[in-house]
Coordinates of C-alpha atoms in Angstrom, one line a residue:
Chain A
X6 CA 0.0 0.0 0.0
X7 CA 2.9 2.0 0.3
X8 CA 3.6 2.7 -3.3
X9 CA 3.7 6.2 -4.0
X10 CA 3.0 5.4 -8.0
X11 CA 0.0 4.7 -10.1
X12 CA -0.7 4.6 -13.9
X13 CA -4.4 5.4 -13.0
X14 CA -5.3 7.5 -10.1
X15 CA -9.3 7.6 -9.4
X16 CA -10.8 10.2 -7.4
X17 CA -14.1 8.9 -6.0
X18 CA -15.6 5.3 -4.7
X19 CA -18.7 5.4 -6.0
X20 CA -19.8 3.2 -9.0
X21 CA -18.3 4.9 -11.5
X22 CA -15.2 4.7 -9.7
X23 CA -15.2 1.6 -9.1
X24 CA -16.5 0.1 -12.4
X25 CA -13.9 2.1 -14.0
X26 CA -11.3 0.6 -12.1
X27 CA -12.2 -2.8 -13.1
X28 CA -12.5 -2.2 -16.5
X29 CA -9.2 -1.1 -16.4
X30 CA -8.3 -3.7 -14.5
X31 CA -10.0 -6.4 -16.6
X32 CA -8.3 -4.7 -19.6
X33 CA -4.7 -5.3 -18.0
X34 CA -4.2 -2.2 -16.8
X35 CA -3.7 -3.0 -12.8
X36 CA -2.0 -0.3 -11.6
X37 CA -4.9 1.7 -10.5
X38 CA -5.6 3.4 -7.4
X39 CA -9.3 4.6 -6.6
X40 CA -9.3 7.3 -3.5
X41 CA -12.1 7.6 -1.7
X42 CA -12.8 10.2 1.0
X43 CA -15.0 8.5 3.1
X44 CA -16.4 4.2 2.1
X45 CA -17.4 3.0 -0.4
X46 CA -21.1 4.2 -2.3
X47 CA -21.2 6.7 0.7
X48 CA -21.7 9.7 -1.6
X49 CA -24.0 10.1 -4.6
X50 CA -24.4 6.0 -5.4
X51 CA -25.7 4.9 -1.9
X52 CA -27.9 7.9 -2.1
X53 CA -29.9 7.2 -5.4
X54 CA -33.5 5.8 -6.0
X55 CA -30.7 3.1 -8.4
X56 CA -33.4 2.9 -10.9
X57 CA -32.1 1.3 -14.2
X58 CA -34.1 2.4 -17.3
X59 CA -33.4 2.5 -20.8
X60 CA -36.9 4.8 -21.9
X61 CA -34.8 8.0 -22.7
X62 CA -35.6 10.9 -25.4
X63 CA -32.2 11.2 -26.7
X64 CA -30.4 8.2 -28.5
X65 CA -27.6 9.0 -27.0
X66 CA -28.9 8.1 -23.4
X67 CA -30.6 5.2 -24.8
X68 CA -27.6 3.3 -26.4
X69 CA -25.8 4.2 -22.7
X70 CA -28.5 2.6 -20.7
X71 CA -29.6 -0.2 -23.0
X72 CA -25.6 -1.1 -23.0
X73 CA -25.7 -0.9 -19.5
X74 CA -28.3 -2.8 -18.8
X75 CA -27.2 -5.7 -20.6
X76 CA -24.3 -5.2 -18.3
X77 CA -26.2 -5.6 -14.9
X78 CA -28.3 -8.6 -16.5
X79 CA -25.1 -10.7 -16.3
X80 CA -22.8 -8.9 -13.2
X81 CA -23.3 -10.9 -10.5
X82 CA -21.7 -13.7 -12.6
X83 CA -19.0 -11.6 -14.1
X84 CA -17.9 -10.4 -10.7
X85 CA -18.4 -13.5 -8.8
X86 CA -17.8 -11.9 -5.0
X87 CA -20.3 -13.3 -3.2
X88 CA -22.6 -10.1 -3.2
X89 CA -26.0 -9.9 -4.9
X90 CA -26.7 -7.0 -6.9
X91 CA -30.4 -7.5 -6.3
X92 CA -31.5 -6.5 -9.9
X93 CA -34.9 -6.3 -10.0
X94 CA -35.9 -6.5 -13.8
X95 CA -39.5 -6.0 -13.8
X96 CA -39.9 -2.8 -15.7
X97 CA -40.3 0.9 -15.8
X98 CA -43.9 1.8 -16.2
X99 CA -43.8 5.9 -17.4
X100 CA -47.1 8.2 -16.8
X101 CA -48.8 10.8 -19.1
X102 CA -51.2 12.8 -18.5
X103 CA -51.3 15.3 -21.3
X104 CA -50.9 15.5 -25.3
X105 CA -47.8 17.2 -25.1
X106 CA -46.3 14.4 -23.1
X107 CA -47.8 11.2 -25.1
X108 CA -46.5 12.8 -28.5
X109 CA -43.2 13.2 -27.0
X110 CA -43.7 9.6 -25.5
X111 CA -44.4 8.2 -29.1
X112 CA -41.6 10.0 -30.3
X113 CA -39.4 8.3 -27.8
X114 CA -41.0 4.8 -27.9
X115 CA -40.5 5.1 -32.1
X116 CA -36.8 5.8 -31.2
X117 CA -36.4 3.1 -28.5
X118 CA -38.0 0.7 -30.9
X119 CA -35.5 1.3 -33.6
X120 CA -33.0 0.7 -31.4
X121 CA -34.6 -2.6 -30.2
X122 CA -35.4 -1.7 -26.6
X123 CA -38.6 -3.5 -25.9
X124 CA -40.5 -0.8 -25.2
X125 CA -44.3 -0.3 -26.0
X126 CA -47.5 2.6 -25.6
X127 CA -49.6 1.2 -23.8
X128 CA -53.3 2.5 -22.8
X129 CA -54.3 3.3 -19.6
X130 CA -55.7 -0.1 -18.7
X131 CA -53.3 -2.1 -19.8
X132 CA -51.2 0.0 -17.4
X133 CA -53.5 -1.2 -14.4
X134 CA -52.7 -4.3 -15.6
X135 CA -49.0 -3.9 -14.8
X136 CA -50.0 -1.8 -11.3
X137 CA -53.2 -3.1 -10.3
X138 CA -53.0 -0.6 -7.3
X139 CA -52.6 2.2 -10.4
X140 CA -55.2 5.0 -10.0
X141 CA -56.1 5.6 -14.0
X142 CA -57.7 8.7 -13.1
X143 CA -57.1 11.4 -15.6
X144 CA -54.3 9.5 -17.3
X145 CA -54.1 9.2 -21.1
X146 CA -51.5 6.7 -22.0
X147 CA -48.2 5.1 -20.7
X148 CA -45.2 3.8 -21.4
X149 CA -43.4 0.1 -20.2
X150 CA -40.3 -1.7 -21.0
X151 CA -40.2 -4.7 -18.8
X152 CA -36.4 -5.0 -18.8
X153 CA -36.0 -1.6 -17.3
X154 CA -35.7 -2.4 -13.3
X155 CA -33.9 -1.4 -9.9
X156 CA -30.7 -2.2 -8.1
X157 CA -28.7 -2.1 -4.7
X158 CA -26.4 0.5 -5.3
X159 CA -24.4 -0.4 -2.3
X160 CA -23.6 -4.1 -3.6
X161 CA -23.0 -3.0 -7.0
X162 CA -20.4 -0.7 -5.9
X163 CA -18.8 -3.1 -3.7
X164 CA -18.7 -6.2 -6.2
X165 CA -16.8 -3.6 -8.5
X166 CA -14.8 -2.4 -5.9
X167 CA -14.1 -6.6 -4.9
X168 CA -13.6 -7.6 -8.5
X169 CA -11.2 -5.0 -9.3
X170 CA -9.3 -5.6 -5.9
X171 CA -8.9 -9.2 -6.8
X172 CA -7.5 -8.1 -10.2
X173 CA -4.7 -5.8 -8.3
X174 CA -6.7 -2.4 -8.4
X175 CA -5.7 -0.5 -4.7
X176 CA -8.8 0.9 -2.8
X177 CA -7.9 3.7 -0.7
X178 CA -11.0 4.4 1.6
X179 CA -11.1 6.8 4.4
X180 CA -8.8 9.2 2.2
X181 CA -9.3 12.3 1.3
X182 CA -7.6 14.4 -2.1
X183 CA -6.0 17.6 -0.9
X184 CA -4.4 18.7 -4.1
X185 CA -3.9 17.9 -7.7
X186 CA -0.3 18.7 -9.2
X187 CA 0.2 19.9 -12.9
X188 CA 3.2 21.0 -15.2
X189 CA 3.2 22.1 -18.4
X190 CA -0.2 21.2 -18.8
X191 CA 0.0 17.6 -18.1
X192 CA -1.2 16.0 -14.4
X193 CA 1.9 14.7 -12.4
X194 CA 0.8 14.0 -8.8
X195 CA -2.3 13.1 -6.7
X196 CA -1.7 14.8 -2.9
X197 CA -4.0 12.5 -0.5
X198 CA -4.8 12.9 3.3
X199 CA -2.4 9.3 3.1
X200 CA 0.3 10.9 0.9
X201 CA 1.4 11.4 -2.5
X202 CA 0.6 9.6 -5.6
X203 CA 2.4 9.9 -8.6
X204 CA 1.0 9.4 -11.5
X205 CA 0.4 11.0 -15.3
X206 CA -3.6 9.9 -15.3
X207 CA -6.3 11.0 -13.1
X208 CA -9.8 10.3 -13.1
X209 CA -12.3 12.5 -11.9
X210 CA -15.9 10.1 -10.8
X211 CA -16.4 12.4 -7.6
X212 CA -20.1 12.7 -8.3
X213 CA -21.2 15.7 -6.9
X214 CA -17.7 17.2 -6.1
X215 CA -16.9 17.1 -9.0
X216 CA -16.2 20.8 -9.7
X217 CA -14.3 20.9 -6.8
X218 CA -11.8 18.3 -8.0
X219 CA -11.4 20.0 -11.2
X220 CA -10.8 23.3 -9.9
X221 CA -7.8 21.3 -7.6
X222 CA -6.5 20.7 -11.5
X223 CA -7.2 24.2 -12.2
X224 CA -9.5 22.9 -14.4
X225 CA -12.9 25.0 -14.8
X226 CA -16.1 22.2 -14.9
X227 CA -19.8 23.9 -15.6
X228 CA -21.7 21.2 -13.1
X229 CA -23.2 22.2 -9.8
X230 CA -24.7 20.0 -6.7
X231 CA -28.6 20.0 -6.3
X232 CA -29.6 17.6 -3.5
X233 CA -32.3 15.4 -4.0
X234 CA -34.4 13.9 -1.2
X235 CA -35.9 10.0 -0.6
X236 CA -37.9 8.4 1.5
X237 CA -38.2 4.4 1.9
X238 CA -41.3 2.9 3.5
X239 CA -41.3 -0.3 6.2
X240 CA -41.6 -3.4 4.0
X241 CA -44.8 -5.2 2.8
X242 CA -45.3 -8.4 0.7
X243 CA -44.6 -7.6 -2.7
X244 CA -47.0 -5.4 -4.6
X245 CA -45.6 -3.5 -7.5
X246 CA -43.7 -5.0 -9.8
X247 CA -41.8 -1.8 -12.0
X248 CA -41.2 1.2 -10.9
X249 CA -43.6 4.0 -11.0
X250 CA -42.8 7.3 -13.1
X251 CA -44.8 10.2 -14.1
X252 CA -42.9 13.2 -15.2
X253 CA -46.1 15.6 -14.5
X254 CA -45.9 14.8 -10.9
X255 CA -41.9 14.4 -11.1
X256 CA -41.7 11.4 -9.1
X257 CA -40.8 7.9 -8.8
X258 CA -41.7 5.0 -7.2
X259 CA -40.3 1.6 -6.9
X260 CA -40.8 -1.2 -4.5
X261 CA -37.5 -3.3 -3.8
X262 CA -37.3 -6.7 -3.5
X263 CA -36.9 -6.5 0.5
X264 CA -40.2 -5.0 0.4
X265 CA -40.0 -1.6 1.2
X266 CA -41.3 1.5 -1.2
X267 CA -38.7 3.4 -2.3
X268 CA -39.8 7.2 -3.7
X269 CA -38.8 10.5 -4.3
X270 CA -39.5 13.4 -6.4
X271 CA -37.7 15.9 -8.6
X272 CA -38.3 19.9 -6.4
X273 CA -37.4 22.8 -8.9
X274 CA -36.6 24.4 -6.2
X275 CA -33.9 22.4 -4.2
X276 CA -30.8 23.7 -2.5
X277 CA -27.8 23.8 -5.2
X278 CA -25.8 23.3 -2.6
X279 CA -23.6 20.9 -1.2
X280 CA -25.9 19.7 1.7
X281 CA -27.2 16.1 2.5
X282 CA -29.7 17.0 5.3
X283 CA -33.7 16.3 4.5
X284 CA -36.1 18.6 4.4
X285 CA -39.3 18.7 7.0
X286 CA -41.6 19.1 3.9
X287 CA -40.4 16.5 2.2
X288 CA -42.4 13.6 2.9
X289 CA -45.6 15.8 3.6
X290 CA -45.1 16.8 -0.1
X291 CA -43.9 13.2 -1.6
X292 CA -47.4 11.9 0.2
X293 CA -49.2 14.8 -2.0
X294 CA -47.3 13.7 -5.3
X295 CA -47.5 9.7 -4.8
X296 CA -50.9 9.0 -3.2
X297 CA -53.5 10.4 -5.7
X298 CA -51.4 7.9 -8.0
X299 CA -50.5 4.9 -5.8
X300 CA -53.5 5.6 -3.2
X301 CA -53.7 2.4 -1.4
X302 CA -49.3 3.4 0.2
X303 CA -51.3 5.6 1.9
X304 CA -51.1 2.6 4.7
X305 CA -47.3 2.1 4.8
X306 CA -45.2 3.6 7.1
X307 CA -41.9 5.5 6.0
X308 CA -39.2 4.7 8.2
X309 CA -36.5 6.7 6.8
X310 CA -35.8 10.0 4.5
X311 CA -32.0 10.8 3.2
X312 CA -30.9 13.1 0.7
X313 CA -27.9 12.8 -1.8
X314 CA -26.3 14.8 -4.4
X315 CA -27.1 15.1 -8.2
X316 CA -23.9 16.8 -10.1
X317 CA -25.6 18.6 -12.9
X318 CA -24.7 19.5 -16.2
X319 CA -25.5 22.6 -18.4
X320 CA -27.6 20.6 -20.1
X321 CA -28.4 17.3 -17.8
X322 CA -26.3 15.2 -19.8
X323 CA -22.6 13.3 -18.7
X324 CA -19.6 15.5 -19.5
X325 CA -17.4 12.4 -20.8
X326 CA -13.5 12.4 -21.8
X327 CA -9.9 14.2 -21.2
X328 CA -9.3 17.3 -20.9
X329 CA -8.1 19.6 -23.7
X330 CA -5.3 21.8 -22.4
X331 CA -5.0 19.6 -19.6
X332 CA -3.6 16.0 -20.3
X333 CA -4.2 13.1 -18.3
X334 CA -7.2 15.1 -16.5
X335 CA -10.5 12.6 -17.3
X336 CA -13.7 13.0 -16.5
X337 CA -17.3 11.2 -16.4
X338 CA -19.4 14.0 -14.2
X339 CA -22.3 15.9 -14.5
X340 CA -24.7 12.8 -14.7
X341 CA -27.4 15.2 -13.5
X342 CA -29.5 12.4 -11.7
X343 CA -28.8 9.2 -14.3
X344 CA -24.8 8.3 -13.4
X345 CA -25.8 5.2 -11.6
X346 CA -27.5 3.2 -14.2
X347 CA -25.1 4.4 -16.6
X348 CA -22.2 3.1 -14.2
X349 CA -21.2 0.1 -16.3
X350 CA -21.0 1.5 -20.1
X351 CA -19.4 4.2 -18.5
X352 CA -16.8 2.4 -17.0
X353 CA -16.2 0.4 -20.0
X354 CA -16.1 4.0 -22.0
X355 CA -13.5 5.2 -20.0
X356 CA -11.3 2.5 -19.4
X357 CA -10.8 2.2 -23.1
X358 CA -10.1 5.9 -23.2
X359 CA -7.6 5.6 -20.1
X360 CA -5.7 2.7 -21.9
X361 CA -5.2 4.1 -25.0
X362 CA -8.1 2.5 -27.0
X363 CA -10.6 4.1 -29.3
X364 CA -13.9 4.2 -27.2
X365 CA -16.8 1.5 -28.9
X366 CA -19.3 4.0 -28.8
X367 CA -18.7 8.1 -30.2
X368 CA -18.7 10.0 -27.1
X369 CA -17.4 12.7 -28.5
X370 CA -21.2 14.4 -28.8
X371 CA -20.5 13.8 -24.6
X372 CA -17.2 15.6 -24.5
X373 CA -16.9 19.8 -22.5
X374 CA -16.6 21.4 -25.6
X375 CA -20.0 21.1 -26.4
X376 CA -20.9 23.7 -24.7
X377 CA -18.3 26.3 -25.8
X378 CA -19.9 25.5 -29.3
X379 CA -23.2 25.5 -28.3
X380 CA -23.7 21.9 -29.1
X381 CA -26.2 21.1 -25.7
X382 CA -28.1 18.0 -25.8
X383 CA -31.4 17.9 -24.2
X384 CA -32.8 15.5 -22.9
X385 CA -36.8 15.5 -22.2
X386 CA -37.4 12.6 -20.2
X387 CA -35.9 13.8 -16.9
X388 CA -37.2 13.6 -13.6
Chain B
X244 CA -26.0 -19.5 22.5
X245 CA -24.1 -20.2 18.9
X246 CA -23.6 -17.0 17.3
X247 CA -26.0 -18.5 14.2
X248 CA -28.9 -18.4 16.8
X249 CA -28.2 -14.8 18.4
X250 CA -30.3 -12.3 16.1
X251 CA -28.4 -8.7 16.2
X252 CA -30.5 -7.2 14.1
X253 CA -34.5 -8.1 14.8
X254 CA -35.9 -6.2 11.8
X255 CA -33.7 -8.1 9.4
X256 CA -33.0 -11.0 10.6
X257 CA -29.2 -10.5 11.0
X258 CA -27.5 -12.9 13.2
X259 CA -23.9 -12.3 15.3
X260 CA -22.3 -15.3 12.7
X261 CA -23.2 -12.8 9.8
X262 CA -22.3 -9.8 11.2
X263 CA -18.9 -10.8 12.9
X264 CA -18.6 -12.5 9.6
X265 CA -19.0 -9.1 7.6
X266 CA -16.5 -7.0 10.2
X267 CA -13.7 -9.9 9.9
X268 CA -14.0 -9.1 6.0
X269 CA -13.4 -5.6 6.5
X270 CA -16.3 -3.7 6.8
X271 CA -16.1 -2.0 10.6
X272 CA -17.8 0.7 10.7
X273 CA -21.5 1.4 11.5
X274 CA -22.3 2.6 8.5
X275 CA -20.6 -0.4 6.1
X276 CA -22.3 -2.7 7.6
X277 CA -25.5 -1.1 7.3
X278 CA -25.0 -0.5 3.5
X279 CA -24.1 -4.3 3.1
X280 CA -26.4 -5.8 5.6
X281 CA -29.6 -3.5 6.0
X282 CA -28.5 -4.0 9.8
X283 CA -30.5 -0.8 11.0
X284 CA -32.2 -0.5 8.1
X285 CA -35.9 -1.6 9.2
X286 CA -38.9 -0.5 11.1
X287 CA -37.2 -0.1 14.8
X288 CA -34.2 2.0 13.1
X289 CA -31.4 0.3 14.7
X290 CA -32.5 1.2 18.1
X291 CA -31.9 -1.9 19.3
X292 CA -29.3 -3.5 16.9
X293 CA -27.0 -0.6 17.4
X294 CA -25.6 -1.2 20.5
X295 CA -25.4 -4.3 19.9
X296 CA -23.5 -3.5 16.8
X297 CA -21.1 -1.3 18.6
X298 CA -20.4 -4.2 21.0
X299 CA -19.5 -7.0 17.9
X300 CA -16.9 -4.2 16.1
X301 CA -15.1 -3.5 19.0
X302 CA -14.9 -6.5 20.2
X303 CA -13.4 -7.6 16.5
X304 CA -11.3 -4.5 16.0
X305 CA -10.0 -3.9 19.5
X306 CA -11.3 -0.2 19.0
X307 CA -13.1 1.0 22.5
X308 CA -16.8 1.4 22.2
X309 CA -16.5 5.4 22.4
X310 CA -14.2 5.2 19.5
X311 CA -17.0 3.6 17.1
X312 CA -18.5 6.2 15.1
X313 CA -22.2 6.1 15.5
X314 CA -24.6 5.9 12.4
X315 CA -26.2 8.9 11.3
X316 CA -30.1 9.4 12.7
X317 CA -32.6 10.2 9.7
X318 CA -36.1 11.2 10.4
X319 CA -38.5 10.5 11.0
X320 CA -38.1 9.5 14.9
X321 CA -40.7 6.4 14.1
X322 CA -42.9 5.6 11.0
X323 CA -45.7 7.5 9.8
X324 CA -48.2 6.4 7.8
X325 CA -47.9 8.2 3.9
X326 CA -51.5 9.0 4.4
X327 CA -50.9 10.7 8.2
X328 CA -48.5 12.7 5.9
X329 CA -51.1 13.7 3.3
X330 CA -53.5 14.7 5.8
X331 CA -51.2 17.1 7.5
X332 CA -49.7 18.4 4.4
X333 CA -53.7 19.3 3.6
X334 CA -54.4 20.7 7.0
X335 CA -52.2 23.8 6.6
X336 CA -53.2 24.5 3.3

């Protein structure tokens, strides 16, 4: 553990950083060293609703999730540590309740379909069909794909995190970056609370710090924090298969396979901030959004409320690749609310990218000079 | 008692073989296990695994029990029904 070099210094133990490293790792590049200030999936990950959907507006999103996916279908094998990744793959079922929103809906379904997601617009009652406990009221259409579904973020990160280990990767937990060291435009050093790290490659996956980290590069990042807030209910015997979307409330709601409801809901007007504390309106406001939708929760009991970090972008979407001006400086940031189900393509992505290998997939539409040219991506199907 | 047969955690079921099991492997702090176990996760919100919990990592770790950082309390103090909440949130409207 003493080695003071690395080829591959990661900033961040969350599942980015962690997939990343085995990537690398499973590409034979073993001399990797994820930093992480605090444990493992204690930031952002362990923090998210870890829904895993591929029903996105932009084809971009939807070749990152469907890739993705096909990547959790098969993980617990692949990492063989013991730990269950408790994918749940029973659906996404997505709400609309006005014209606007079912056009856009068969725009995005005609788009999914041509990329053969199995996704299909369906009508209101075959939507109860799905969620008998649905409450169709006012509802004109929906959208399901049934391989859409839910994970544990905390075992995903740490079968990464295992499977890399086992490879060679070091996990430094409890560690903190202090300092990034450049010359002549090129990264040289990592400075941790546990020492110096040498290295000419740095990877920046520290979620919603990530601006922070950059500006230790002396690299300027457009992304921001905005906390979001959860709440997770005692559990019950199992009653909702997918999870539960409707963008004109802004919330989601998915029951785990434990049991317990698992919901939260998308406030315009959070703190951008970096705070982790909930809110005392929260779950008043979350009962408003999710009842009148879901009535008969109105019996279970919510045991717990947390809030975590989103790192958003300009324009909600990944900022993904080096630095110009700045070699050896990588990022995947900015996921704006979608980074953990987009963990493993990620990770592949930048792995080939760190090991000198053309990425699969064009990221370049991804990369931080979009913005300079005015090249934003939207995407319309967040929550 | 074997440690199979001593529950630590009631809500979830979590004996002292798993969680000793779990600290030996490297996760010793409160909030580790937690993430990997749902030990403190369910209804009663650890209030009765926790010391307990305390007890089993120092006792692996050789740390003192005041040295064990605690996990961090979220509300709300006990459940409340969703619908409680809806009711309220309509009462000062």
């Amino acid at each position: 553990m003493n080695k003071n070099t690395a080829e591959v210094v990661i900033i961040g133990g969350g599942i980015i950083g962690c997939a990343t490293a085995y990537y690398l790792a499973k590409a034979g590049v073993t001399d990797v060293v994820v930093v992480e200030r605090n444990y493992l999936s204690s930031g952002s990950t362990g923090r998210c609703g870890a829904g895993v959907r591929q029903q996105w507006g932009l084809k971009m999103n939807c070749l990152l999730a469907k890739e993705s996916i096909r990547a959790f279908e098969t993980l617990n094998e692949e990492l063989d540590t013991g730990f269950d990744i408790e994918f749940k793959q029973k659906g996404y079922l997505m709400l609309a309740y006005n014209e606007k929103m079912v056009e856009q809906y068969k725009k995005n379904v005609a788009l999914q379909q041509s990329l053969d997601i199995p996704v299909k617009l369906i009508t209101p009652d075959e939507a109860k069909e799905i969620v008998p406990h649905l409450n169709t009221d006012g509802l004109l259409a929906a959208t399901f794909c049934p391989t859409d579904g839910h994970i544990n973020p905390f075992t995903a990160t740490i079968s990464y995190a295992e499977a890399a280990k086992r490879l060679g990767v070091r996990v430094m937990t409890y560690t903190e970056v202090t300092g990034i060291e450049v010359e002549n435009n090129k990264v040289v050093a990592v400075n941790t609370s546990n020492g110096k790290i040498h290295t000419n490659k740095v990877f920046n996956a520290s979620g919603g710090y990530s601006r922070e980290v950059g500006a230790m590069a002396g690299v300027e990042l457009p992304t921001h924090p905005e906390r979001h807030q959860i709440l997770v209910t005692e559990p019950v015997a199992r009653l909702q298969d997918p999870m539960v979307i409707s963008l004109q409330h802004g919330f989601y709601c998915q029951q785990t396979p434990h049991g317990s409801f698992v919901m939260g809901f998308g406030d315009p007007n959070e703190l951008k901030e970096h705070v982790v504390t909930s809110s005392w309106n929260f779950m008043e406001e979350m009962a408003e959004k999710v009842l009148p939708v879901l009535p008969p929760l109105a019996e279970l009991r919510v045991v717990r409320q947390w809030a975590g970090l989103y790192n958003m972008s300009p324009d909600a979407q990944p900022i993904l690749g080096e630095m110009p001006n700045l070699q050896g400086f990588f990022n995947a940031v900015g996921f704006s609310g979608h980074g953990f189900m987009l963990a493993p393509v990620t990770g592949m992505l930048m792995a080939e990218l760190m090991s000198g290998q053309e990425p699969h997939l064009d990221i370049k539409p991804l990369s931080i000079e979009r913005f300079e040219k005015g090249e934003l991506l939207r995407e319309p199907s967040v929550v | 008692m074997a440690d199979k047969d001593v529950i630590i955690c009631r809500c979830e079921d979590l004996t002292r073989e798993e969680v000793r099991k779990l600290i030996e492997a490297g996760f010793t702090t409160i909030e580790e296990i937690k993430r990997v176990s749902r030990c403190g996760m369910g209804p009663c919100q650890g209030r009765t695994c926790h010391q307990l919990l305390v007890r089993e990592i120092a006792s692996i770790t050789g740390q003192s029990a005041e040295e064990i950082a605690p996990a961090v309390a979220r509300p709300p103090i006990k459940g409340v029904k969703l619908g409680t909440l809806l009711k309220e949130a309509e009462s000062h409207e």
